[in-house]
XYZ file of C-alpha atoms in Angstrom:
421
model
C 195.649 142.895 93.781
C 196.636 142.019 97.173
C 195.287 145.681 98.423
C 192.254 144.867 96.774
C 191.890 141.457 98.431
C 192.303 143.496 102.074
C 189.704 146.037 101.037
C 187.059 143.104 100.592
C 188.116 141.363 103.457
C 188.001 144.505 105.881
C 184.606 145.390 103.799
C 183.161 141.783 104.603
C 184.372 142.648 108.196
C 182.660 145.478 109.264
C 179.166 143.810 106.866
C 179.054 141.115 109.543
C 180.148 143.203 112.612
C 177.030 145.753 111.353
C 174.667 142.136 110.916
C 175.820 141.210 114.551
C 174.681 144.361 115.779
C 171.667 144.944 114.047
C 170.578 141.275 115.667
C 172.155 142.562 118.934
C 169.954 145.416 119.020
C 166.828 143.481 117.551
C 167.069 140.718 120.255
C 167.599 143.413 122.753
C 163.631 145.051 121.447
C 162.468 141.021 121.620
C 159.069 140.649 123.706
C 160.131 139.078 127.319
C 161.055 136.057 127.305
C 162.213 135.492 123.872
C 165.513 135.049 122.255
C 166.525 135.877 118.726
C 167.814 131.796 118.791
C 164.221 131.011 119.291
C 163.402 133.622 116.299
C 165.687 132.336 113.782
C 164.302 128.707 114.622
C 160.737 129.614 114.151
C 159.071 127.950 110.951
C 155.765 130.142 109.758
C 155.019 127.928 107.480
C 155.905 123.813 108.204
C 155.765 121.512 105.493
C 153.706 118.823 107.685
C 150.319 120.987 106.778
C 150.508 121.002 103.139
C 148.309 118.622 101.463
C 146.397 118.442 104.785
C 142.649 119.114 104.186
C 140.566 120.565 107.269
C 136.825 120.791 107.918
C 134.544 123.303 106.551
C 131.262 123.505 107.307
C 130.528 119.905 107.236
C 127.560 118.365 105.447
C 125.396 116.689 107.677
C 125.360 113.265 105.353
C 123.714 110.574 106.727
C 123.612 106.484 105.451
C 120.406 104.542 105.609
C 120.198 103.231 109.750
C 116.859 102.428 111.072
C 116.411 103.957 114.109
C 113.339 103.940 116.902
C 110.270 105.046 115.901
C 109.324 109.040 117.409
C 107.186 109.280 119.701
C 103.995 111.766 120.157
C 105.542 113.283 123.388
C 103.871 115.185 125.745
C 105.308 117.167 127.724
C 109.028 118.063 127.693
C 110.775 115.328 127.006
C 113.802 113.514 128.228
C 116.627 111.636 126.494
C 116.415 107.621 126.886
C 120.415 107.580 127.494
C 120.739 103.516 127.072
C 118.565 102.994 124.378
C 120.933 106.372 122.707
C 123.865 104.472 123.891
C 123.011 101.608 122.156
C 122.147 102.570 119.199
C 125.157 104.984 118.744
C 127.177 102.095 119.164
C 125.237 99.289 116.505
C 125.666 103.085 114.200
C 129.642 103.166 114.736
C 131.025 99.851 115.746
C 131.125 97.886 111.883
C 131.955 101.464 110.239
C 135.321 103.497 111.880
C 138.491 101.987 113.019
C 137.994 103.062 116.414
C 136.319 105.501 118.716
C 135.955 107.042 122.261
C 132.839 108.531 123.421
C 131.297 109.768 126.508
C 127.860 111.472 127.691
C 127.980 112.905 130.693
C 124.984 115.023 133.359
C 126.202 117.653 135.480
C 129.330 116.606 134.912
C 129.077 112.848 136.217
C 129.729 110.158 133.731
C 126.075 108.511 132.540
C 127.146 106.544 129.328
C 130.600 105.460 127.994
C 131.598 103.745 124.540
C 135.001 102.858 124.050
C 135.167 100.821 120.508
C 138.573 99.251 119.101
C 141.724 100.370 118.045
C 143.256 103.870 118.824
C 146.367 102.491 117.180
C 146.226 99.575 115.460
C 148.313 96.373 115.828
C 150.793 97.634 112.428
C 151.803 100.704 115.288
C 151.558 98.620 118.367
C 148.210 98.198 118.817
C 146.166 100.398 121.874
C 142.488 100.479 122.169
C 140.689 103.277 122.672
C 140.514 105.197 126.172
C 138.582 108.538 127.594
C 142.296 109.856 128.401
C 143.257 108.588 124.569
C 144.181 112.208 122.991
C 143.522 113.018 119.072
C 143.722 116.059 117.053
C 140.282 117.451 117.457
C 140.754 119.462 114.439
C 138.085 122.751 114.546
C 137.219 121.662 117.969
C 140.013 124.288 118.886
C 137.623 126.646 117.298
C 135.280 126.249 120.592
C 138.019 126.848 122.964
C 139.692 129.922 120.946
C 135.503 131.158 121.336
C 135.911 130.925 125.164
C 139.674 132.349 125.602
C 138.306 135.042 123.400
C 135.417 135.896 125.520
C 136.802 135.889 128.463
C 139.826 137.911 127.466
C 137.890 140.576 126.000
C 135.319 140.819 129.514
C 138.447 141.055 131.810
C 139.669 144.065 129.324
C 136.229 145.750 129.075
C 136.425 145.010 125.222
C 133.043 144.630 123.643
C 132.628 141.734 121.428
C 131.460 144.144 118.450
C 134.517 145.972 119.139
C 136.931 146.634 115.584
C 139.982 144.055 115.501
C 141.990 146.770 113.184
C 142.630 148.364 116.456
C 144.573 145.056 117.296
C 145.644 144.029 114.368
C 149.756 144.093 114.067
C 150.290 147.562 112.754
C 152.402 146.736 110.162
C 150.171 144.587 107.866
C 148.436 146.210 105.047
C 144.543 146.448 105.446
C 142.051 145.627 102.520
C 138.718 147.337 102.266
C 136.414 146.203 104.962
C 138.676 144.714 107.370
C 137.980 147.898 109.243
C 134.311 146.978 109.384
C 135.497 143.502 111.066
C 134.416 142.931 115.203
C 135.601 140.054 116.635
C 131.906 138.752 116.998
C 132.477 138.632 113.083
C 135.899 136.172 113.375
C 133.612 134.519 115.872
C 130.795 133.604 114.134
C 132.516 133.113 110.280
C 130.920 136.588 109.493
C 133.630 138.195 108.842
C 133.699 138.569 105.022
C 137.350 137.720 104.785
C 136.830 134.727 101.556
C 140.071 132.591 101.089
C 138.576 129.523 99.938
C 141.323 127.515 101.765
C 141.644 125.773 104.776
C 144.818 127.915 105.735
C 145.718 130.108 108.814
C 149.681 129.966 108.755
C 150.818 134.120 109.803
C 151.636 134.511 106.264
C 148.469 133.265 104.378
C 146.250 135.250 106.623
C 148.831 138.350 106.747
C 148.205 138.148 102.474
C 144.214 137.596 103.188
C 143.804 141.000 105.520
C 145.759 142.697 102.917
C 143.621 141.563 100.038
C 139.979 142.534 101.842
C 136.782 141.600 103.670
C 134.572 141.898 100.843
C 131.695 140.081 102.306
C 131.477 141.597 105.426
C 128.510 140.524 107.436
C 128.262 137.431 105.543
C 128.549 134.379 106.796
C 131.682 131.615 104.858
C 133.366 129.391 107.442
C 137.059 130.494 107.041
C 139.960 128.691 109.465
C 141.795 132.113 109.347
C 138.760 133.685 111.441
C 139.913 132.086 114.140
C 143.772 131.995 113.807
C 143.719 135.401 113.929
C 142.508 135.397 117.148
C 145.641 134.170 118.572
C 147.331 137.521 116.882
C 144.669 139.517 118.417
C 144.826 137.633 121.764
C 148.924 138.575 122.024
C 147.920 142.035 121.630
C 145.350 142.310 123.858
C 147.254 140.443 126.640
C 149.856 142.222 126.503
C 152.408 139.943 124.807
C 153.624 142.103 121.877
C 152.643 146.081 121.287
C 150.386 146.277 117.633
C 153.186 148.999 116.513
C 156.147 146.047 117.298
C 158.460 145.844 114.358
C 162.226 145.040 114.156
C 162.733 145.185 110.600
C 163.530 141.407 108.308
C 162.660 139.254 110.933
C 159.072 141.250 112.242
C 156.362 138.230 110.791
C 158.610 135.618 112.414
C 158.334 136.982 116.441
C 154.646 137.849 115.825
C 154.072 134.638 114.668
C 156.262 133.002 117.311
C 154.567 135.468 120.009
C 151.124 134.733 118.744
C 151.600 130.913 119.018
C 153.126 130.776 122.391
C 150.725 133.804 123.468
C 147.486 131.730 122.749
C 148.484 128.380 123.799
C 149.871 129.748 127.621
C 146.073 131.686 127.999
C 144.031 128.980 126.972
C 146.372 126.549 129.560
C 146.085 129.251 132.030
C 142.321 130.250 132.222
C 140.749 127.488 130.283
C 142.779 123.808 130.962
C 144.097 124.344 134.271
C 141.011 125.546 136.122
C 139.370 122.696 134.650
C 142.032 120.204 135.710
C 143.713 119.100 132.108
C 146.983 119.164 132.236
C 149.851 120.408 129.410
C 147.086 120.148 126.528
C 149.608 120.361 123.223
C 149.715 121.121 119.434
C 151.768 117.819 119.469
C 151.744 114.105 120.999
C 152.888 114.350 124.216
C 155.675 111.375 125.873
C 153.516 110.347 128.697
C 149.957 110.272 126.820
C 148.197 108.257 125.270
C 147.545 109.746 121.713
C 145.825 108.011 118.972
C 146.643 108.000 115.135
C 144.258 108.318 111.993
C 143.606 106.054 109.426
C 141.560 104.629 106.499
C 137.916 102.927 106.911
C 138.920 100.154 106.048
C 142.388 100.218 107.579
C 143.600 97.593 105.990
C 146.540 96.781 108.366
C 148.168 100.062 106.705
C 150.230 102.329 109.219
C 148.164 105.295 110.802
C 148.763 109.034 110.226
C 150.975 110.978 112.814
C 149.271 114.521 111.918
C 152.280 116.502 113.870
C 152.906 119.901 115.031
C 149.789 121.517 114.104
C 150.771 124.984 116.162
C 150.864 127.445 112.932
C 147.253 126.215 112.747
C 146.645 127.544 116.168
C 143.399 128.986 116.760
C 141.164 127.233 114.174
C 142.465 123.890 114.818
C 145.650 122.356 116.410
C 144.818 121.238 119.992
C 145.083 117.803 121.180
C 143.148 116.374 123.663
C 140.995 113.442 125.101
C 137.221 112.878 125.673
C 137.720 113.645 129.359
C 140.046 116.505 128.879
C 136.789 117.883 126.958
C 134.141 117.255 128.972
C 135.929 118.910 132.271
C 136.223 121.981 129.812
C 132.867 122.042 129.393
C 131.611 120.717 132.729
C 133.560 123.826 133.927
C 132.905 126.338 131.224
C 129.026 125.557 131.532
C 128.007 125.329 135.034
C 131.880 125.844 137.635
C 131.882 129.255 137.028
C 136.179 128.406 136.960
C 136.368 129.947 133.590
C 133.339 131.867 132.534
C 130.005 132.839 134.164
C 127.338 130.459 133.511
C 125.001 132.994 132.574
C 127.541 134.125 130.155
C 128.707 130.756 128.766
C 125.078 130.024 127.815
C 124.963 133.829 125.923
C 127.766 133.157 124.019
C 125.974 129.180 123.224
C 122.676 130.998 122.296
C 125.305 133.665 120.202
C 126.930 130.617 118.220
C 130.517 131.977 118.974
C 132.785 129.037 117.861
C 129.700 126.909 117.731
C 128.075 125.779 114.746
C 125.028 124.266 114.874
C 122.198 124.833 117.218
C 119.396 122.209 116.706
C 115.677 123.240 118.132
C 114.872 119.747 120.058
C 111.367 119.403 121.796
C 113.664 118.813 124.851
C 115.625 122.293 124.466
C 118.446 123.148 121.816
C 121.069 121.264 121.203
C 124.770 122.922 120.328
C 127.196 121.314 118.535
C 130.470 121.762 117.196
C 132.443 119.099 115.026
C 136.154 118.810 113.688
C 137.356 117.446 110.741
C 141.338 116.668 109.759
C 142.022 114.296 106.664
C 145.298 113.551 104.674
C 145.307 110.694 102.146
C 142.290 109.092 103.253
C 143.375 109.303 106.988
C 140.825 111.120 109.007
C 140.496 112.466 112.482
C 136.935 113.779 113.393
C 135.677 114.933 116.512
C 132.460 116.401 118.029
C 130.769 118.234 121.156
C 127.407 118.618 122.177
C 126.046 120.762 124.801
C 122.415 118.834 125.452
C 119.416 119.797 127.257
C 118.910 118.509 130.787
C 122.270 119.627 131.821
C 124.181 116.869 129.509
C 127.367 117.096 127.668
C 128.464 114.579 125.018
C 131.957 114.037 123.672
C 132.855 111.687 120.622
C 136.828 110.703 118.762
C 136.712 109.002 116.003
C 140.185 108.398 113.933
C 138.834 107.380 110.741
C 136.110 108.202 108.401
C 132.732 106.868 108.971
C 131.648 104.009 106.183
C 132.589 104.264 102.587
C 130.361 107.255 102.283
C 132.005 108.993 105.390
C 128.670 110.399 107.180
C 128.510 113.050 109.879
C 129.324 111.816 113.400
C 127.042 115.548 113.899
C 124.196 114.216 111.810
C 123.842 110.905 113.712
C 124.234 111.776 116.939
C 121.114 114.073 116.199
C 119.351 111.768 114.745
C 119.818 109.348 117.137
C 118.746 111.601 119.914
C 115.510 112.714 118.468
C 114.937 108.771 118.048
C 115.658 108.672 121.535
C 113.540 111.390 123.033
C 110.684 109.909 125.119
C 108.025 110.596 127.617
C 107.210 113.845 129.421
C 105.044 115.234 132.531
């Protein structure tokens, strides 16, 4: 009996020496810079985005609001900005708990809103500000477009390039998803069909396994753009495609992919347009709004946390200004990507939406949506004719019937549109 004990107790011995240096030797094939601590700690799949519903497309719904008779114009038009202004406002103010918006020309302010409570008086009360950062839910989707872009120029990568030539070599690969460019994740054509607002490593590591059966097709899918930040990692140089040390593989790409994406986009996109330490979580320091219910009642707002295994669709948080110097730059500085080739990939809807024929030019939009238990966070960008950019934060829905904040704000500029030469 007692020789038996020793047996199981030098057997359990040399089990965990062998585990020790297994991780020894695993840590040791870790990309730079990370440790197997930081492994082990990694969560793929945090219990703060369950229940959490995100934006598709979203319907452009619209209550009844009388707006300015349209003009016969002559001419190419030009946007009335006050009487826009103003009416924007009489459209918002009785129907969200609070909002930020700004509408700027060339990058200098021209019209500013600032309406009510960012967080209400139950969480301490602070009104809204241009530096007041939200979730801006599929916003992200905009930025992932540009890292993406500009990544794939500076590597000679065309955008109808195959991303099973990046994809981690270990996954399993449906039918189709060698047919899939990264103009496809792009542009929601990819023919990957989850019906789910998921991108967490696993979900879309199942999803690439199971197919792109409607390849070509257009179905607005989150996971189009998470994998970009997979895709990114590999084409930046953060983790080889063929990297694999065995149990805990998924949970360093994932890691790797996270960290990968968010250092780029602060890199090339934030810092050369002056925004500093842009997050996946409310920063000390910041001023960060919370979400809540039209009415809110005097109920507590929505914390909507660490959003970072959503990177890539959705997940950053930022203000109105920290937009709009993205865009000022991203448009016209020539910082982050030619101007000529920010307005191809605008014309080429890559992480945009919507563009809008105007008789002043084309309008391109892009709108976020983030919702749990009646708690909303929406957000939207514009890119306007006449060399205008328009930001607007909203952190509630809009009325009982909770209409587009896209849908008005074209409305209200075609109402708005006047004159011409």
């Amino acid at each position: 009996m007692k020789q038996s004990i020793f047996f199981t107790a030098v057997k359990s011995f040399f089990a965990s020496a062998a585990l020790l240096i297994a991780f020894q030797a695993q840590a040791q094939q870790l990309p730079a810079g990370m440790t197997i601590q930081q492994v082990n700690a990694h969560v793929i799949d945090p219990v703060e985005l369950r229940g959490v519903i995100s934006d598709g497309e979203e319907p452009e719904r619209l209550s009844p609001f009388v707006g300015r008779p349209r003009l016969q114009i002559q001419g190419l038009p030009k946007l009335n900005v006050g009487n826009f202004g103003q009416d924007l406002h009489a459209r918002l103010k009785d129907n969200v708990t609070g909002y930020a918006m700004q509408l700027r020309k060339n990058g200098a302010p021209v019209y500013t809103l600032l309406w009510n409570w960012a967080k209400t008086p139950a969480d301490g009360g602070q009104g809204w500000k241009l530096d007041t950062r939200m979730h801006v839910a599929s916003v992200s989707k905009y930025i992932t477009a540009i890292a993406m872009v500009k990544l794939l120029d500076s590597k000679g990568i065309p955008l109808d390039a195959k991303i099973i030539n990046y994809l981690p070599a270990h996954w399993a690969k449906g039918p189709k998803v060698n047919l899939v460019t990264f103009r496809q994740l792009l542009t929601h054509t990819s023919g990957f069909a989850s019906n789910s607002s998921a991108s967490n490593y696993n979900f879309m590591k199942q999803m690439v396994a199971a197919g792109a059966p409607t390849n070509g097709s257009y179905d607005y899918e989150n996971m189009n753009f998470g994998l970009c930040r997979l895709l990114l990692a590999v084409i930046n140089g953060n983790i080889p495609q063929n990297f694999n040390v065995g149990p805990i593989t998924d949970q360093v790409w994932d890691a790797v992919g996270i960290s990968a994406y968010k250092n780029y986009c602060q890199t090339h996109i934030f810092n050369p347009a002056g925004v500093p330490n842009a997050s996946f979580v409310p920063l000390a320091g910041f001023k960060n709004a919370l979400a809540y219910k039209f009415p809110h009642n005097g109920e507590n707002g929505w914390n909507s946390g660490d959003l970072a295994s959503m990177a890539g669709g959705a997940a950053w948080r930022l203000s109105v200004d920290d937009l709009l110097k993205v865009m000022d730059h991203v448009r016209r500085r020539n910082t982050i990507l030619p101007a000529g080739r920010t307005q191809q990939a605008l014309d080429a809807k890559l992480g945009i939406d919507v563009v809008k024929p105007t008789p002043a030019g084309n309008l391109y939009s892009k709108n976020g949506s983030w919702s749990n238990g009646g708690r909303s966070e929406k957000s939207v960008i514009f890119f306007m004719p006449e060399g205008m950019e328009l930001v607007l934060l909203v952190n509630s829905k809009v009325g009982a019937s909770d209409d587009s904040i896209r849908g008005i704000i074209q409305e209200l500029y075609l109402d708005n549109l006047q004159g011409g030469n």
